mmCIF file of C-alpha atoms in Angstrom:
data_model
loop_
_atom_site.group_PDB
_atom_site.id
_atom_site.type_symbol
_atom_site.label_atom_id
_atom_site.label_comp_id
_atom_site.label_asym_id
_atom_site.label_seq_id
_atom_site.Cartn_x
_atom_site.Cartn_y
_atom_site.Cartn_z
ATOM 1 C CA MET A 106 0.059 0.003 0.051
ATOM 2 C CA ILE A 107 0.911 3.616 -0.743
ATOM 3 C CA ILE A 108 0.556 6.144 2.005
ATOM 4 C CA ASN A 109 -0.153 9.753 0.926
ATOM 5 C CA THR A 110 -0.138 12.339 3.685
ATOM 6 C CA GLY A 111 -1.086 15.436 1.584
ATOM 7 C CA GLY A 112 -3.780 15.043 -0.965
ATOM 8 C CA ARG A 113 -6.345 16.314 1.435
ATOM 9 C CA THR A 114 -4.465 19.063 3.677
ATOM 10 C CA ASP A 115 -0.743 20.298 4.091
ATOM 11 C CA THR A 116 -0.445 17.612 7.168
ATOM 12 C CA VAL A 117 3.525 18.159 6.926
ATOM 13 C CA GLN A 118 2.935 22.162 7.577
ATOM 14 C CA TYR A 119 0.169 22.206 10.088
ATOM 15 C CA PHE A 120 0.016 18.704 11.567
ATOM 16 C CA THR A 121 3.771 17.707 11.946
ATOM 17 C CA GLU A 122 3.474 16.676 15.512
ATOM 18 C CA TRP A 123 0.733 14.415 14.800
ATOM 19 C CA LEU A 124 2.023 12.840 11.796
ATOM 20 C CA CYS A 125 5.061 11.946 13.687
ATOM 21 C CA ASN A 126 3.367 10.491 16.475
ATOM 22 C CA ARG A 127 1.228 8.468 14.143
ATOM 23 C CA PHE A 128 4.284 6.734 12.690
ATOM 24 C CA LYS A 129 5.908 6.377 15.951
ATOM 25 C CA GLU A 130 2.713 4.722 17.100
ATOM 26 C CA GLY A 131 2.368 2.784 13.958
ATOM 27 C CA PHE A 132 -1.273 3.408 12.912
ATOM 28 C CA VAL A 133 -3.762 5.918 11.987
ATOM 29 C CA TYR A 134 -7.472 6.313 11.718
ATOM 30 C CA THR A 135 -8.735 8.126 8.605
ATOM 31 C CA ARG A 136 -12.508 9.200 8.167
ATOM 32 C CA ASN A 137 -14.294 8.473 4.807
ATOM 33 C CA PRO A 138 -15.057 11.980 3.357
ATOM 34 C CA LEU A 139 -18.438 10.470 1.887
ATOM 35 C CA PHE A 140 -19.622 8.511 4.944
ATOM 36 C CA PRO A 141 -18.074 10.299 7.981
ATOM 37 C CA ASN A 142 -19.108 7.453 10.314
ATOM 38 C CA LYS A 143 -17.083 4.955 8.573
ATOM 39 C CA VAL A 144 -13.226 5.202 9.614
ATOM 40 C CA SER A 145 -10.611 3.346 8.435
ATOM 41 C CA ARG A 146 -7.516 1.819 10.562
ATOM 42 C CA TYR A 147 -4.136 1.719 8.458
ATOM 43 C CA GLU A 148 -0.999 0.008 10.029
ATOM 44 C CA LEU A 149 1.980 2.354 9.609
ATOM 45 C CA THR A 150 4.733 -0.010 9.464
ATOM 46 C CA PRO A 151 7.347 -0.887 7.060
ATOM 47 C CA ASP A 152 5.943 -4.321 6.366
ATOM 48 C CA LYS A 153 2.428 -2.505 5.554
ATOM 49 C CA VAL A 154 3.506 0.366 3.687
ATOM 50 C CA ASP A 155 5.561 0.000 0.523
ATOM 51 C CA CYS A 156 6.050 3.987 0.091
ATOM 52 C CA VAL A 157 5.175 7.306 1.916
ATOM 53 C CA ILE A 158 4.244 10.208 -0.280
ATOM 54 C CA PHE A 159 4.459 13.576 1.126
ATOM 55 C CA CYS A 160 3.114 16.738 -0.837
ATOM 56 C CA SER A 161 3.504 20.215 1.108
ATOM 57 C CA LYS A 162 3.970 24.027 0.492
ATOM 58 C CA ASN A 163 6.329 24.407 3.387
ATOM 59 C CA TYR A 164 8.770 21.397 4.905
ATOM 60 C CA GLN A 165 10.441 23.696 7.374
ATOM 61 C CA THR A 166 8.268 22.426 10.520
ATOM 62 C CA ILE A 167 8.934 18.753 9.672
ATOM 63 C CA LEU A 168 12.660 18.812 8.832
ATOM 64 C CA PRO A 169 14.007 18.130 12.291
ATOM 65 C CA ARG A 170 12.070 15.176 12.977
ATOM 66 C CA LEU A 171 11.787 13.647 9.370
ATOM 67 C CA HIS A 172 14.328 11.377 10.029
ATOM 68 C CA GLU A 173 11.900 9.573 12.239
ATOM 69 C CA ILE A 174 10.112 8.463 9.152
ATOM 70 C CA THR A 175 12.749 8.330 6.178
ATOM 71 C CA SER A 176 14.921 6.196 8.446
ATOM 72 C CA LYS A 177 12.318 3.238 8.290
ATOM 73 C CA PHE A 178 10.056 3.777 5.347
ATOM 74 C CA ASN A 179 10.588 4.473 1.394
ATOM 75 C CA THR A 180 9.515 8.102 0.832
ATOM 76 C CA TYR A 181 8.938 10.502 -2.056
ATOM 77 C CA PHE A 182 8.251 14.229 -1.603
ATOM 78 C CA HIS A 183 6.387 16.961 -3.692
ATOM 79 C CA TYR A 184 7.059 20.432 -3.044
ATOM 80 C CA THR A 185 4.653 23.111 -4.293
ATOM 81 C CA ILE A 186 6.413 26.435 -5.101
ATOM 82 C CA THR A 187 4.488 28.835 -7.427
ATOM 83 C CA ALA A 188 4.719 32.335 -8.689
ATOM 84 C CA TYR A 189 1.755 33.446 -6.231
ATOM 85 C CA GLY A 190 2.050 35.999 -3.513
ATOM 86 C CA LYS A 191 0.051 36.171 -0.152
ATOM 87 C CA ASP A 192 -2.768 37.415 -2.517
ATOM 88 C CA ILE A 193 -3.313 34.036 -3.657
ATOM 89 C CA GLU A 194 -1.801 31.890 -1.151
ATOM 90 C CA PRO A 195 -1.762 33.942 2.222
ATOM 91 C CA GLY A 196 -0.286 30.936 4.112
ATOM 92 C CA VAL A 197 2.482 29.884 2.028
ATOM 93 C CA PRO A 198 5.971 31.239 2.497
ATOM 94 C CA SER A 199 7.833 33.485 0.193
ATOM 95 C CA ILE A 200 9.485 32.110 -3.004
ATOM 96 C CA ASP A 201 12.977 32.327 -1.711
ATOM 97 C CA GLU A 202 12.188 31.072 1.680
ATOM 98 C CA SER A 203 10.639 28.093 0.028
ATOM 99 C CA ILE A 204 13.604 27.292 -2.428
ATOM 100 C CA GLU A 205 15.837 27.433 0.573
ATOM 101 C CA THR A 206 13.635 24.795 2.645
ATOM 102 C CA LEU A 207 13.606 22.704 -0.776
ATOM 103 C CA ILE A 208 16.868 22.609 -0.919
ATOM 104 C CA GLN A 209 17.312 21.786 2.642
ATOM 105 C CA LEU A 210 15.281 18.866 2.151
ATOM 106 C CA SER A 211 16.844 17.526 -0.929
ATOM 107 C CA LYS A 212 20.090 17.478 0.725
ATOM 108 C CA GLN A 213 18.440 15.677 3.707
ATOM 109 C CA VAL A 214 16.478 13.024 1.715
ATOM 110 C CA GLY A 215 18.382 13.087 -1.644
ATOM 111 C CA LYS A 216 17.348 15.131 -4.931
ATOM 112 C CA GLN A 217 16.223 11.637 -6.587
ATOM 113 C CA ARG A 218 13.191 11.798 -3.735
ATOM 114 C CA VAL A 219 12.056 15.358 -4.622
ATOM 115 C CA SER A 220 9.878 16.772 -7.259
ATOM 116 C CA TRP A 221 9.122 20.486 -7.699
ATOM 117 C CA ARG A 222 5.405 21.279 -8.448
ATOM 118 C CA TYR A 223 4.783 24.449 -10.285
ATOM 119 C CA ASP A 224 1.030 23.964 -10.068
ATOM 120 C CA PRO A 225 -1.892 25.124 -10.655
ATOM 121 C CA VAL A 226 -0.787 27.491 -13.563
ATOM 122 C CA LEU A 227 -3.683 30.201 -13.611
ATOM 123 C CA PHE A 228 -3.917 33.624 -15.110
ATOM 124 C CA THR A 229 -4.978 36.936 -13.408
ATOM 125 C CA GLU A 230 -4.180 40.446 -14.353
ATOM 126 C CA ASN A 231 -1.174 40.061 -11.908
ATOM 127 C CA TYR A 232 -0.115 36.575 -12.933
ATOM 128 C CA THR A 233 0.545 37.010 -16.702
ATOM 129 C CA LEU A 234 2.235 34.650 -19.000
ATOM 130 C CA LYS A 235 5.398 36.718 -18.784
ATOM 131 C CA VAL A 236 5.282 36.696 -14.829
ATOM 132 C CA HIS A 237 4.992 32.868 -14.917
ATOM 133 C CA LEU A 238 7.846 32.449 -17.310
ATOM 134 C CA ASP A 239 10.229 35.154 -15.381
ATOM 135 C CA THR A 240 9.686 33.306 -12.392
ATOM 136 C CA PHE A 241 9.822 29.831 -13.681
ATOM 137 C CA GLU A 242 13.085 30.675 -14.809
ATOM 138 C CA VAL A 243 14.547 31.995 -11.889
ATOM 139 C CA MET A 244 13.151 29.018 -10.023
ATOM 140 C CA ALA A 245 14.277 26.498 -12.447
ATOM 141 C CA LYS A 246 17.804 27.925 -12.273
ATOM 142 C CA ARG A 247 18.083 27.431 -8.656
ATOM 143 C CA LEU A 248 16.267 24.175 -8.172
ATOM 144 C CA ALA A 249 17.708 22.120 -10.849
ATOM 145 C CA PRO A 250 20.346 20.589 -8.861
ATOM 146 C CA TYR A 251 17.938 19.423 -6.202
ATOM 147 C CA ILE A 252 14.954 17.981 -7.710
ATOM 148 C CA ASP A 253 14.057 14.890 -9.427
ATOM 149 C CA ARG A 254 11.803 16.520 -11.806
ATOM 150 C CA CYS A 255 9.180 19.426 -12.309
ATOM 151 C CA ILE A 256 5.594 18.921 -12.386
ATOM 152 C CA PHE A 257 3.016 21.428 -13.561
ATOM 153 C CA SER A 258 -0.579 21.284 -14.293
ATOM 154 C CA PHE A 259 -3.341 23.973 -15.651
ATOM 155 C CA VAL A 260 -5.890 25.166 -12.975
ATOM 156 C CA GLU A 261 -9.274 23.420 -13.058
ATOM 157 C CA ARG A 262 -12.393 25.572 -13.294
ATOM 158 C CA TYR A 263 -14.562 23.934 -11.268
ATOM 159 C CA LYS A 264 -17.493 25.596 -9.688
ATOM 160 C CA LYS A 265 -16.394 26.868 -6.224
ATOM 161 C CA LEU A 266 -13.252 28.280 -8.096
ATOM 162 C CA GLU A 267 -15.745 30.542 -9.985
ATOM 163 C CA HIS A 268 -16.827 32.074 -6.473
ATOM 164 C CA ASN A 269 -13.484 32.211 -4.685
ATOM 165 C CA MET A 270 -11.434 33.609 -7.661
ATOM 166 C CA PRO A 271 -13.656 35.645 -9.948
ATOM 167 C CA GLU A 272 -10.435 37.684 -11.303
ATOM 168 C CA LEU A 273 -9.400 34.037 -12.882
ATOM 169 C CA ILE A 274 -8.793 34.844 -16.616
ATOM 170 C CA PRO A 275 -10.031 31.539 -18.725
ATOM 171 C CA PHE A 276 -7.206 29.636 -20.614
ATOM 172 C CA THR A 277 -7.648 29.383 -24.149
ATOM 173 C CA GLU A 278 -6.160 26.211 -25.854
ATOM 174 C CA GLN A 279 -3.427 28.689 -27.829
ATOM 175 C CA ASP A 280 -2.746 29.982 -23.907
ATOM 176 C CA LYS A 281 -2.035 26.051 -22.632
ATOM 177 C CA GLU A 282 0.313 25.616 -25.896
ATOM 178 C CA THR A 283 2.126 28.767 -25.644
ATOM 179 C CA ILE A 284 2.487 28.067 -21.876
ATOM 180 C CA ALA A 285 3.630 24.368 -22.191
ATOM 181 C CA ARG A 286 6.138 25.541 -25.220
ATOM 182 C CA GLU A 287 7.740 28.079 -23.399
ATOM 183 C CA LEU A 288 8.098 26.134 -20.081
ATOM 184 C CA GLY A 289 9.520 23.338 -21.937
ATOM 185 C CA LYS A 290 12.131 25.640 -23.483
ATOM 186 C CA ILE A 291 13.291 26.647 -19.777
ATOM 187 C CA ALA A 292 12.994 23.186 -18.458
ATOM 188 C CA LYS A 293 15.205 22.077 -21.282
ATOM 189 C CA LYS A 294 17.691 24.671 -20.586
ATOM 190 C CA TYR A 295 18.255 23.505 -16.943
ATOM 191 C CA GLY A 296 18.267 20.051 -17.754
ATOM 192 C CA ILE A 297 14.963 19.509 -15.714
ATOM 193 C CA HIS A 298 12.844 16.442 -16.543
ATOM 194 C CA LEU A 299 9.105 18.453 -17.047
ATOM 195 C CA GLN A 300 6.048 16.432 -16.860
ATOM 196 C CA THR A 301 2.140 17.034 -16.530
ATOM 197 C CA CYS A 302 -0.109 15.769 -14.362
ATOM 198 C CA GLY A 303 -3.840 15.299 -14.333
ATOM 199 C CA THR A 304 -3.990 17.494 -17.638
ATOM 200 C CA ASN A 305 -5.540 16.515 -20.828
ATOM 201 C CA GLY A 306 -3.408 17.439 -23.887
ATOM 202 C CA ASP A 307 -0.546 16.349 -25.676
ATOM 203 C CA TYR A 308 2.618 18.637 -25.083
ATOM 204 C CA ALA A 309 5.532 15.916 -25.980
ATOM 205 C CA LYS A 310 6.560 17.956 -28.860
ATOM 206 C CA TYR A 311 8.118 20.613 -26.209
ATOM 207 C CA GLY A 312 9.833 17.831 -24.201
ATOM 208 C CA ILE A 313 7.032 17.491 -21.570
ATOM 209 C CA HIS A 314 6.242 13.897 -20.513
ATOM 210 C CA PRO A 315 2.917 13.052 -19.789
ATOM 211 C CA SER A 316 2.790 10.836 -16.727
ATOM 212 C CA GLY A 317 1.346 10.663 -13.194
ATOM 213 C CA CYS A 318 3.251 12.352 -10.671
ATOM 214 C CA SER A 319 3.262 9.309 -8.135
ATOM 215 C CA THR A 320 3.963 6.229 -10.224
ATOM 216 C CA LEU A 321 5.471 2.896 -9.220
ATOM 217 C CA LYS A 322 8.365 3.786 -11.621
ATOM 218 C CA ILE A 323 9.049 7.113 -10.095
ATOM 219 C CA LEU A 324 8.684 5.642 -6.605
ATOM 220 C CA ALA A 325 10.976 2.683 -7.412
ATOM 221 C CA ASN A 326 13.632 4.818 -9.055
ATOM 222 C CA ALA A 327 13.623 7.052 -5.973
ATOM 223 C CA ASN A 328 14.095 4.427 -3.490
ATOM 224 C CA GLN A 329 16.051 1.653 -5.517
ATOM 225 C CA ILE A 330 13.243 -0.804 -5.104
ATOM 226 C CA GLU A 331 11.084 -3.122 -7.386
ATOM 227 C CA PHE A 332 7.443 -3.154 -7.802
ATOM 228 C CA LYS A 333 4.860 -5.281 -9.585
ATOM 229 C CA THR A 334 3.761 -4.022 -13.063
ATOM 230 C CA LEU A 335 0.422 -2.789 -12.363
ATOM 231 C CA LYS A 336 -2.223 -0.848 -14.013
ATOM 232 C CA HIS A 337 -2.601 2.570 -12.360
ATOM 233 C CA LYS A 338 -5.885 3.505 -11.655
ATOM 234 C CA GLY A 339 -5.507 7.341 -10.640
ATOM 235 C CA MET A 340 -7.254 9.059 -7.929
ATOM 236 C CA ARG A 341 -9.216 11.164 -9.997
ATOM 237 C CA GLN A 342 -10.150 11.755 -13.573
ATOM 238 C CA GLY A 343 -7.045 12.544 -15.958
ATOM 239 C CA CYS A 344 -4.865 11.123 -13.079
ATOM 240 C CA HIS A 345 -2.089 8.430 -13.951
ATOM 241 C CA CYS A 346 -0.709 7.579 -10.412
ATOM 242 C CA ILE A 347 -0.728 4.411 -8.606
ATOM 243 C CA GLU A 348 -3.607 4.565 -5.816
ATOM 244 C CA SER A 349 -2.861 5.444 -2.642
ATOM 245 C CA ARG A 350 -4.800 6.013 0.757
ATOM 246 C CA ASP A 351 -4.435 9.468 1.963
ATOM 247 C CA ILE A 352 -4.525 9.959 5.861
ATOM 248 C CA GLY A 353 -5.500 13.708 5.993
ATOM 249 C CA ALA A 354 -9.010 15.503 6.030
ATOM 250 C CA TYR A 355 -10.609 17.893 3.819
ATOM 251 C CA ASP A 356 -11.365 21.420 5.269
ATOM 252 C CA THR A 357 -8.325 21.513 7.492
ATOM 253 C CA CYS A 358 -5.809 23.280 5.329
ATOM 254 C CA LEU A 359 -4.756 26.584 7.045
ATOM 255 C CA ASN A 360 -2.626 27.670 3.676
ATOM 256 C CA GLY A 361 -5.866 29.522 2.511
ATOM 257 C CA CYS A 362 -5.013 28.934 -1.230
ATOM 258 C CA LYS A 363 -7.863 30.938 -3.265
ATOM 259 C CA TYR A 364 -7.757 27.837 -6.044
ATOM 260 C CA CYS A 365 -8.017 25.317 -3.248
ATOM 261 C CA TYR A 366 -10.130 22.353 -3.794
ATOM 262 C CA ALA A 367 -9.520 20.643 -0.410
ATOM 263 C CA ASN A 368 -11.308 23.596 1.707
ATOM 264 C CA GLN A 369 -14.954 24.451 1.135
ATOM 265 C CA THR A 370 -13.909 27.881 2.859
ATOM 266 C CA PRO A 371 -10.755 29.272 5.127
ATOM 267 C CA GLN A 372 -13.014 30.115 7.716
ATOM 268 C CA LYS A 373 -14.349 26.363 7.950
ATOM 269 C CA ALA A 374 -10.710 24.952 8.215
ATOM 270 C CA ARG A 375 -10.018 27.462 10.968
ATOM 271 C CA VAL A 376 -12.873 26.025 13.009
ATOM 272 C CA ASN A 377 -11.986 22.487 12.213
ATOM 273 C CA PHE A 378 -8.401 22.978 13.292
ATOM 274 C CA LYS A 379 -9.693 23.473 16.803
ATOM 275 C CA TYR A 380 -10.763 19.780 17.045
ATOM 276 C CA HIS A 381 -7.224 18.674 16.086
ATOM 277 C CA ASP A 382 -5.604 16.816 18.982
ATOM 278 C CA PRO A 383 -2.046 15.791 17.880
ATOM 279 C CA ASN A 384 -2.058 12.796 20.291
ATOM 280 C CA SER A 385 -5.332 11.303 18.524
ATOM 281 C CA PRO A 386 -5.340 8.717 16.112
ATOM 282 C CA LEU A 387 -7.877 10.878 13.859
ATOM 283 C CA LEU A 388 -6.753 14.084 12.679
ATOM 284 C CA LEU A 389 -9.593 15.490 13.749
ATOM 285 C CA GLY A 390 -11.227 14.746 17.179
ATOM 286 C CA ASP A 391 -11.533 11.184 18.225
ATOM 287 C CA LEU A 392 -13.672 8.170 17.519
ATOM 288 C CA LYS A 393 -17.421 8.597 18.671
ATOM 289 C CA PRO A 394 -19.545 5.865 19.612
ATOM 290 C CA THR A 395 -21.532 5.803 16.189
ATOM 291 C CA ASP A 396 -18.543 5.424 14.271
ATOM 292 C CA GLU A 397 -17.683 2.068 12.588
ATOM 293 C CA LEU A 398 -13.960 1.171 13.020
ATOM 294 C CA MET A 399 -12.753 -0.898 9.932
ATOM 295 C CA THR A 400 -9.382 -2.575 9.313
ATOM 296 C CA THR A 401 -8.568 -1.884 5.623
ATOM 297 C CA PRO A 402 -6.407 -4.744 3.971
ATOM 298 C CA GLN A 403 -3.110 -3.316 3.017
ATOM 299 C CA ASN A 404 -1.784 -5.419 -0.160
ATOM 300 C CA SER A 405 1.541 -4.848 -1.169
ATOM 301 C CA PHE A 406 2.571 -3.579 -4.515
ATOM 302 C CA ARG A 407 6.276 -4.787 -4.234
ATOM 303 C CA ILE A 408 7.671 -7.773 -5.358
ATOM 304 C CA PRO A 409 8.521 -10.321 -2.885
ATOM 305 C CA LYS A 410 12.136 -10.901 -2.322
ATOM 306 C CA VAL A 411 12.870 -14.333 -3.307
ATOM 307 C CA ARG A 412 14.736 -16.438 -0.198
ATOM 308 C CA GLN A 413 18.128 -17.502 -1.083
ATOM 309 C CA LEU A 414 18.367 -21.353 0.057
ATOM 310 C CA SER A 415 21.832 -22.780 1.171
ATOM 311 C CA LEU A 416 23.270 -25.707 -0.659
ATOM 312 C CA PHE A 417 24.146 -27.069 2.698
ATOM 313 C CA SER A 418 21.867 -28.104 5.687
ATOM 314 C CA ASP A 419 22.266 -26.140 8.999
ATOM 315 C CA ASN A 420 23.658 -29.364 10.044
ATOM 316 C CA GLU A 421 26.390 -29.859 7.630
#
């Protein structure tokens, strides 16, 4: 099983103590987003977890304790650094701070385990094509020696976004082609493997690889392990990643990003945060009498190691 710590909230930035406690105690509870009274228990032990995937916009809080997890588990880290400021990402550190933290992370875990996410790409009056390209080049130059790859995607115009970001300027297909072409040129200049994730469209002619951001191949290469050849079901439409189990919870991220899909509103996330107990198996609150606790099968994707038998018996 693959465990994901950052698909529903920025667990690394805001729930570091809880996350480390869960791996120390060796299990975690997670509520089903659609059926909240159904709670799954996952064992967080090396024999049950093939790899732990992290995704965050600020690893600074967990760096001093990260070895507690990396010393026992295979890992991979997604670090999101975009061109946006506090007007779009109010809870995210500055670009310079984020770059310095990514460099620290890379030095600690190895560049083969770190991907830089430049997503989602979106247009407003302040964030034009020129702003994106200028910022991306500055970042690419500094980050190239410390990353495995760069992943980008175009913002999805879901209904909630129309309310949260009325300033958003819709992309044309030509806009997407131009963005992909120019990002591809910059990535090639600095020797960065650039790929899309969850984005329709073929941009291979610009040197951009269509792939999932968390495939078994990526995780295997990062950790020098072998996985079975399996179909990647993805986590949503257009996703080509291997399936994983997220241990976070929606409506809990305090970053306050205006394009966020995981929070209904920033206010709801702040209210929910009051129910967080770093010592609870659940990210929010604890088990209720009406909850149904389920032990979920955790099947491994790894190729079993073949035991080498001695030519001689122990008695010889």
